[in-house]
């Protein structure tokens, strides 16, 4: 007489065995995902602080402390001055246009100095007495005596020109040798001075 075989109650299912390979693969994927997330976070937050322009500064203008700020720079981006070097830029003149948000370098600025023995004087130049192209501090110029038709002096632009309300007359500060200043003042008062820009190579 055979004993009746045991039957599994209805609604009860056997638990499937998990493959060790699948378990190992799952663990590996979790680890790789964590490493990828960590790398992405490091890339996203790998920034450093650098000196940046707070305002637009055009070529030739003097850089003031209010023109500078500190911003985050991507860690993999080259350049950018350490904030501790900010004072090295203040008082220098821009050699290039420096738009707000850009990161200036020391090569973008130069010391504001003029040849020894020079003096600074102002000129009032009427229509046709200077080029239409903008003049910037540090630019080398020549000044011609229109009465005699001769070169009076070579000089350096000392500040950005200022246009008077008439829209045609300019005020310009220049730096020139002290011994040339008296005649220059006399000719300028008689509106007998013309300005030429020396082409830089």
PDB file of C-alpha atoms in Angstrom, residues 18-193:
ATOM      1  CA  UNK A  18      19.283  33.777  -6.963  1.00  0.00           C
ATOM      2  CA  UNK A  19      22.340  33.177  -9.095  1.00  0.00           C
ATOM      3  CA  UNK A  20      25.612  34.221  -7.369  1.00  0.00           C
ATOM      4  CA  UNK A  21      26.688  35.755 -10.660  1.00  0.00           C
ATOM      5  CA  UNK A  22      23.666  38.034 -10.772  1.00  0.00           C
ATOM      6  CA  UNK A  23      24.271  39.084  -7.177  1.00  0.00           C
ATOM      7  CA  UNK A  24      27.915  39.910  -7.933  1.00  0.00           C
ATOM      8  CA  UNK A  25      26.888  41.860 -11.047  1.00  0.00           C
ATOM      9  CA  UNK A  26      24.369  43.887  -9.054  1.00  0.00           C
ATOM     10  CA  UNK A  27      26.938  44.759  -6.409  1.00  0.00           C
ATOM     11  CA  UNK A  28      29.412  45.778  -9.124  1.00  0.00           C
ATOM     12  CA  UNK A  29      26.864  48.067 -10.783  1.00  0.00           C
ATOM     13  CA  UNK A  30      26.080  49.713  -7.455  1.00  0.00           C
ATOM     14  CA  UNK A  31      29.773  50.339  -6.776  1.00  0.00           C
ATOM     15  CA  UNK A  32      30.368  51.731 -10.277  1.00  0.00           C
ATOM     16  CA  UNK A  33      27.344  53.998  -9.946  1.00  0.00           C
ATOM     17  CA  UNK A  34      28.614  55.355  -6.643  1.00  0.00           C
ATOM     18  CA  UNK A  35      32.067  55.995  -8.101  1.00  0.00           C
ATOM     19  CA  UNK A  36      30.539  57.773 -11.108  1.00  0.00           C
ATOM     20  CA  UNK A  37      28.399  59.971  -8.889  1.00  0.00           C
ATOM     21  CA  UNK A  38      31.418  60.853  -6.769  1.00  0.00           C
ATOM     22  CA  UNK A  39      33.446  61.752  -9.865  1.00  0.00           C
ATOM     23  CA  UNK A  40      30.605  63.900 -11.203  1.00  0.00           C
ATOM     24  CA  UNK A  41      30.299  65.715  -7.880  1.00  0.00           C
ATOM     25  CA  UNK A  42      34.041  66.342  -7.776  1.00  0.00           C
ATOM     26  CA  UNK A  43      33.981  67.741 -11.315  1.00  0.00           C
ATOM     27  CA  UNK A  44      30.994  69.941 -10.580  1.00  0.00           C
ATOM     28  CA  UNK A  45      32.435  71.336  -7.369  1.00  0.00           C
ATOM     29  CA  UNK A  46      36.126  71.410  -8.335  1.00  0.00           C
ATOM     30  CA  UNK A  47      36.265  75.199  -8.533  1.00  0.00           C
ATOM     31  CA  UNK A  48      38.728  77.719  -7.202  1.00  0.00           C
ATOM     32  CA  UNK A  49      38.515  81.433  -6.534  1.00  0.00           C
ATOM     33  CA  UNK A  50      40.145  83.906  -8.919  1.00  0.00           C
ATOM     34  CA  UNK A  51      40.180  87.650  -9.587  1.00  0.00           C
ATOM     35  CA  UNK A  52      37.487  88.721 -12.073  1.00  0.00           C
ATOM     36  CA  UNK A  53      36.343  91.994 -13.608  1.00  0.00           C
ATOM     37  CA  UNK A  54      33.336  93.537 -11.864  1.00  0.00           C
ATOM     38  CA  UNK A  55      32.983  96.300 -14.496  1.00  0.00           C
ATOM     39  CA  UNK A  56      33.899  96.831 -18.133  1.00  0.00           C
ATOM     40  CA  UNK A  57      37.334  98.449 -18.386  1.00  0.00           C
ATOM     41  CA  UNK A  58      38.420  99.648 -21.816  1.00  0.00           C
ATOM     42  CA  UNK A  59      41.969  99.639 -23.095  1.00  0.00           C
ATOM     43  CA  UNK A  60      43.966 102.457 -21.558  1.00  0.00           C
ATOM     44  CA  UNK A  61      41.780 102.987 -18.498  1.00  0.00           C
ATOM     45  CA  UNK A  62      43.175 102.749 -14.998  1.00  0.00           C
ATOM     46  CA  UNK A  63      41.939  99.772 -12.993  1.00  0.00           C
ATOM     47  CA  UNK A  64      40.349 100.690  -9.654  1.00  0.00           C
ATOM     48  CA  UNK A  65      39.542  98.446  -6.731  1.00  0.00           C
ATOM     49  CA  UNK A  66      35.822  98.748  -7.544  1.00  0.00           C
ATOM     50  CA  UNK A  67      36.527  97.255 -10.989  1.00  0.00           C
ATOM     51  CA  UNK A  68      37.640  93.955  -9.446  1.00  0.00           C
ATOM     52  CA  UNK A  69      35.869  91.139  -7.646  1.00  0.00           C
ATOM     53  CA  UNK A  70      36.381  87.453  -6.821  1.00  0.00           C
ATOM     54  CA  UNK A  71      34.515  84.668  -8.615  1.00  0.00           C
ATOM     55  CA  UNK A  72      34.591  80.896  -8.940  1.00  0.00           C
ATOM     56  CA  UNK A  73      36.733  79.506 -11.760  1.00  0.00           C
ATOM     57  CA  UNK A  74      36.486  75.876 -12.977  1.00  0.00           C
ATOM     58  CA  UNK A  75      39.363  73.898 -11.547  1.00  0.00           C
ATOM     59  CA  UNK A  76      40.432  72.595 -14.957  1.00  0.00           C
ATOM     60  CA  UNK A  77      40.533  76.083 -16.521  1.00  0.00           C
ATOM     61  CA  UNK A  78      43.974  77.622 -16.821  1.00  0.00           C
ATOM     62  CA  UNK A  79      44.819  81.155 -15.763  1.00  0.00           C
ATOM     63  CA  UNK A  80      43.119  83.332 -13.221  1.00  0.00           C
ATOM     64  CA  UNK A  81      44.921  85.334 -10.572  1.00  0.00           C
ATOM     65  CA  UNK A  82      44.795  84.322  -6.950  1.00  0.00           C
ATOM     66  CA  UNK A  83      42.692  86.838  -4.951  1.00  0.00           C
ATOM     67  CA  UNK A  84      45.803  87.630  -2.906  1.00  0.00           C
ATOM     68  CA  UNK A  85      47.288  89.187  -6.083  1.00  0.00           C
ATOM     69  CA  UNK A  86      44.387  91.591  -6.632  1.00  0.00           C
ATOM     70  CA  UNK A  87      46.381  94.556  -5.315  1.00  0.00           C
ATOM     71  CA  UNK A  88      48.923  94.011  -8.114  1.00  0.00           C
ATOM     72  CA  UNK A  89      46.270  95.098 -10.652  1.00  0.00           C
ATOM     73  CA  UNK A  90      44.943  98.193  -8.884  1.00  0.00           C
ATOM     74  CA  UNK A  91      46.379 101.413 -10.315  1.00  0.00           C
ATOM     75  CA  UNK A  92      47.624  99.745 -13.494  1.00  0.00           C
ATOM     76  CA  UNK A  93      46.205 100.596 -16.916  1.00  0.00           C
ATOM     77  CA  UNK A  94      44.520  98.014 -19.107  1.00  0.00           C
ATOM     78  CA  UNK A  95      46.431  97.021 -22.236  1.00  0.00           C
ATOM     79  CA  UNK A  96      43.311  95.327 -23.644  1.00  0.00           C
ATOM     80  CA  UNK A  97      39.559  95.707 -23.254  1.00  0.00           C
ATOM     81  CA  UNK A  98      38.574  93.801 -20.099  1.00  0.00           C
ATOM     82  CA  UNK A  99      34.825  93.068 -20.067  1.00  0.00           C
ATOM     83  CA  UNK A 100      32.923  92.414 -16.854  1.00  0.00           C
ATOM     84  CA  UNK A 101      33.050  88.744 -15.897  1.00  0.00           C
ATOM     85  CA  UNK A 102      36.413  88.082 -17.535  1.00  0.00           C
ATOM     86  CA  UNK A 103      39.454  86.881 -15.609  1.00  0.00           C
ATOM     87  CA  UNK A 104      42.390  89.305 -16.071  1.00  0.00           C
ATOM     88  CA  UNK A 105      46.034  88.247 -16.120  1.00  0.00           C
ATOM     89  CA  UNK A 106      49.138  90.278 -15.316  1.00  0.00           C
ATOM     90  CA  UNK A 107      49.993  90.456 -19.023  1.00  0.00           C
ATOM     91  CA  UNK A 108      46.739  92.362 -19.587  1.00  0.00           C
ATOM     92  CA  UNK A 109      47.930  95.405 -17.604  1.00  0.00           C
ATOM     93  CA  UNK A 110      50.934  97.723 -17.477  1.00  0.00           C
ATOM     94  CA  UNK A 111      52.339 100.226 -15.020  1.00  0.00           C
ATOM     95  CA  UNK A 112      51.196 103.797 -15.542  1.00  0.00           C
ATOM     96  CA  UNK A 113      54.524 105.583 -15.882  1.00  0.00           C
ATOM     97  CA  UNK A 114      56.041 108.161 -18.212  1.00  0.00           C
ATOM     98  CA  UNK A 115      59.638 108.903 -19.224  1.00  0.00           C
ATOM     99  CA  UNK A 116      61.778 110.657 -16.642  1.00  0.00           C
ATOM    100  CA  UNK A 117      61.931 114.425 -17.155  1.00  0.00           C
ATOM    101  CA  UNK A 118      58.480 114.616 -18.722  1.00  0.00           C
ATOM    102  CA  UNK A 119      55.688 116.924 -17.644  1.00  0.00           C
ATOM    103  CA  UNK A 120      51.948 116.579 -18.088  1.00  0.00           C
ATOM    104  CA  UNK A 121      49.986 119.301 -19.849  1.00  0.00           C
ATOM    105  CA  UNK A 122      46.539 119.698 -21.329  1.00  0.00           C
ATOM    106  CA  UNK A 123      45.697 120.416 -24.949  1.00  0.00           C
ATOM    107  CA  UNK A 124      42.510 121.732 -26.484  1.00  0.00           C
ATOM    108  CA  UNK A 125      42.232 120.375 -30.008  1.00  0.00           C
ATOM    109  CA  UNK A 126      39.600 121.465 -32.484  1.00  0.00           C
ATOM    110  CA  UNK A 127      38.158 119.711 -35.547  1.00  0.00           C
ATOM    111  CA  UNK A 128      40.730 118.093 -37.809  1.00  0.00           C
ATOM    112  CA  UNK A 129      43.499 118.394 -35.231  1.00  0.00           C
ATOM    113  CA  UNK A 130      43.515 114.736 -34.128  1.00  0.00           C
ATOM    114  CA  UNK A 131      42.539 111.330 -35.578  1.00  0.00           C
ATOM    115  CA  UNK A 132      39.019 109.958 -35.303  1.00  0.00           C
ATOM    116  CA  UNK A 133      40.379 106.699 -33.900  1.00  0.00           C
ATOM    117  CA  UNK A 134      40.175 106.603 -30.083  1.00  0.00           C
ATOM    118  CA  UNK A 135      43.314 107.500 -28.141  1.00  0.00           C
ATOM    119  CA  UNK A 136      44.305 105.581 -25.027  1.00  0.00           C
ATOM    120  CA  UNK A 137      46.774 106.319 -22.216  1.00  0.00           C
ATOM    121  CA  UNK A 138      50.288 105.194 -23.042  1.00  0.00           C
ATOM    122  CA  UNK A 139      49.836 105.696 -26.776  1.00  0.00           C
ATOM    123  CA  UNK A 140      52.759 107.425 -28.510  1.00  0.00           C
ATOM    124  CA  UNK A 141      51.929 110.525 -30.539  1.00  0.00           C
ATOM    125  CA  UNK A 142      53.632 113.323 -32.481  1.00  0.00           C
ATOM    126  CA  UNK A 143      52.687 117.002 -32.233  1.00  0.00           C
ATOM    127  CA  UNK A 144      53.181 119.268 -35.223  1.00  0.00           C
ATOM    128  CA  UNK A 145      53.475 123.053 -35.314  1.00  0.00           C
ATOM    129  CA  UNK A 146      50.997 124.046 -38.036  1.00  0.00           C
ATOM    130  CA  UNK A 147      52.397 127.571 -38.251  1.00  0.00           C
ATOM    131  CA  UNK A 148      55.940 126.446 -39.033  1.00  0.00           C
ATOM    132  CA  UNK A 149      55.049 123.049 -40.464  1.00  0.00           C
ATOM    133  CA  UNK A 150      57.564 121.220 -38.279  1.00  0.00           C
ATOM    134  CA  UNK A 151      57.497 118.483 -35.692  1.00  0.00           C
ATOM    135  CA  UNK A 152      57.554 119.983 -32.211  1.00  0.00           C
ATOM    136  CA  UNK A 153      57.692 116.912 -30.006  1.00  0.00           C
ATOM    137  CA  UNK A 154      56.906 113.285 -29.482  1.00  0.00           C
ATOM    138  CA  UNK A 155      54.622 112.692 -26.521  1.00  0.00           C
ATOM    139  CA  UNK A 156      52.534 110.079 -24.734  1.00  0.00           C
ATOM    140  CA  UNK A 157      48.791 110.197 -24.131  1.00  0.00           C
ATOM    141  CA  UNK A 158      48.336 110.616 -20.370  1.00  0.00           C
ATOM    142  CA  UNK A 159      44.564 110.185 -20.046  1.00  0.00           C
ATOM    143  CA  UNK A 160      41.503 109.402 -22.102  1.00  0.00           C
ATOM    144  CA  UNK A 161      40.386 112.377 -24.240  1.00  0.00           C
ATOM    145  CA  UNK A 162      37.288 114.279 -23.156  1.00  0.00           C
ATOM    146  CA  UNK A 163      34.867 115.631 -25.752  1.00  0.00           C
ATOM    147  CA  UNK A 164      33.417 119.074 -25.051  1.00  0.00           C
ATOM    148  CA  UNK A 165      29.682 119.825 -25.385  1.00  0.00           C
ATOM    149  CA  UNK A 166      30.160 121.275 -28.889  1.00  0.00           C
ATOM    150  CA  UNK A 167      30.876 117.704 -30.070  1.00  0.00           C
ATOM    151  CA  UNK A 168      33.920 118.735 -32.091  1.00  0.00           C
ATOM    152  CA  UNK A 169      36.532 119.915 -29.579  1.00  0.00           C
ATOM    153  CA  UNK A 170      38.612 117.631 -27.395  1.00  0.00           C
ATOM    154  CA  UNK A 171      40.565 118.085 -24.181  1.00  0.00           C
ATOM    155  CA  UNK A 172      43.603 115.836 -23.965  1.00  0.00           C
ATOM    156  CA  UNK A 173      46.291 115.392 -21.312  1.00  0.00           C
ATOM    157  CA  UNK A 174      49.715 114.493 -22.680  1.00  0.00           C
ATOM    158  CA  UNK A 175      53.143 113.748 -21.227  1.00  0.00           C
ATOM    159  CA  UNK A 176      56.070 115.365 -23.059  1.00  0.00           C
ATOM    160  CA  UNK A 177      59.639 116.551 -22.381  1.00  0.00           C
ATOM    161  CA  UNK A 178      59.705 119.572 -20.082  1.00  0.00           C
ATOM    162  CA  UNK A 179      61.718 121.700 -22.522  1.00  0.00           C
ATOM    163  CA  UNK A 180      59.034 121.261 -25.210  1.00  0.00           C
ATOM    164  CA  UNK A 181      56.131 122.347 -23.026  1.00  0.00           C
ATOM    165  CA  UNK A 182      56.400 126.188 -23.306  1.00  0.00           C
ATOM    166  CA  UNK A 183      56.299 126.301 -27.104  1.00  0.00           C
ATOM    167  CA  UNK A 184      53.599 123.619 -27.132  1.00  0.00           C
ATOM    168  CA  UNK A 185      51.433 125.717 -24.832  1.00  0.00           C
ATOM    169  CA  UNK A 186      51.904 128.795 -27.024  1.00  0.00           C
ATOM    170  CA  UNK A 187      51.006 126.993 -30.233  1.00  0.00           C
ATOM    171  CA  UNK A 188      48.071 125.168 -28.633  1.00  0.00           C
ATOM    172  CA  UNK A 189      46.620 128.467 -27.377  1.00  0.00           C
ATOM    173  CA  UNK A 190      46.687 129.737 -30.963  1.00  0.00           C
ATOM    174  CA  UNK A 191      45.074 126.509 -32.246  1.00  0.00           C
ATOM    175  CA  UNK A 192      48.216 125.740 -34.247  1.00  0.00           C
ATOM    176  CA  UNK A 193      48.829 122.170 -33.042  1.00  0.00           C
TER     177      UNK A 193
END
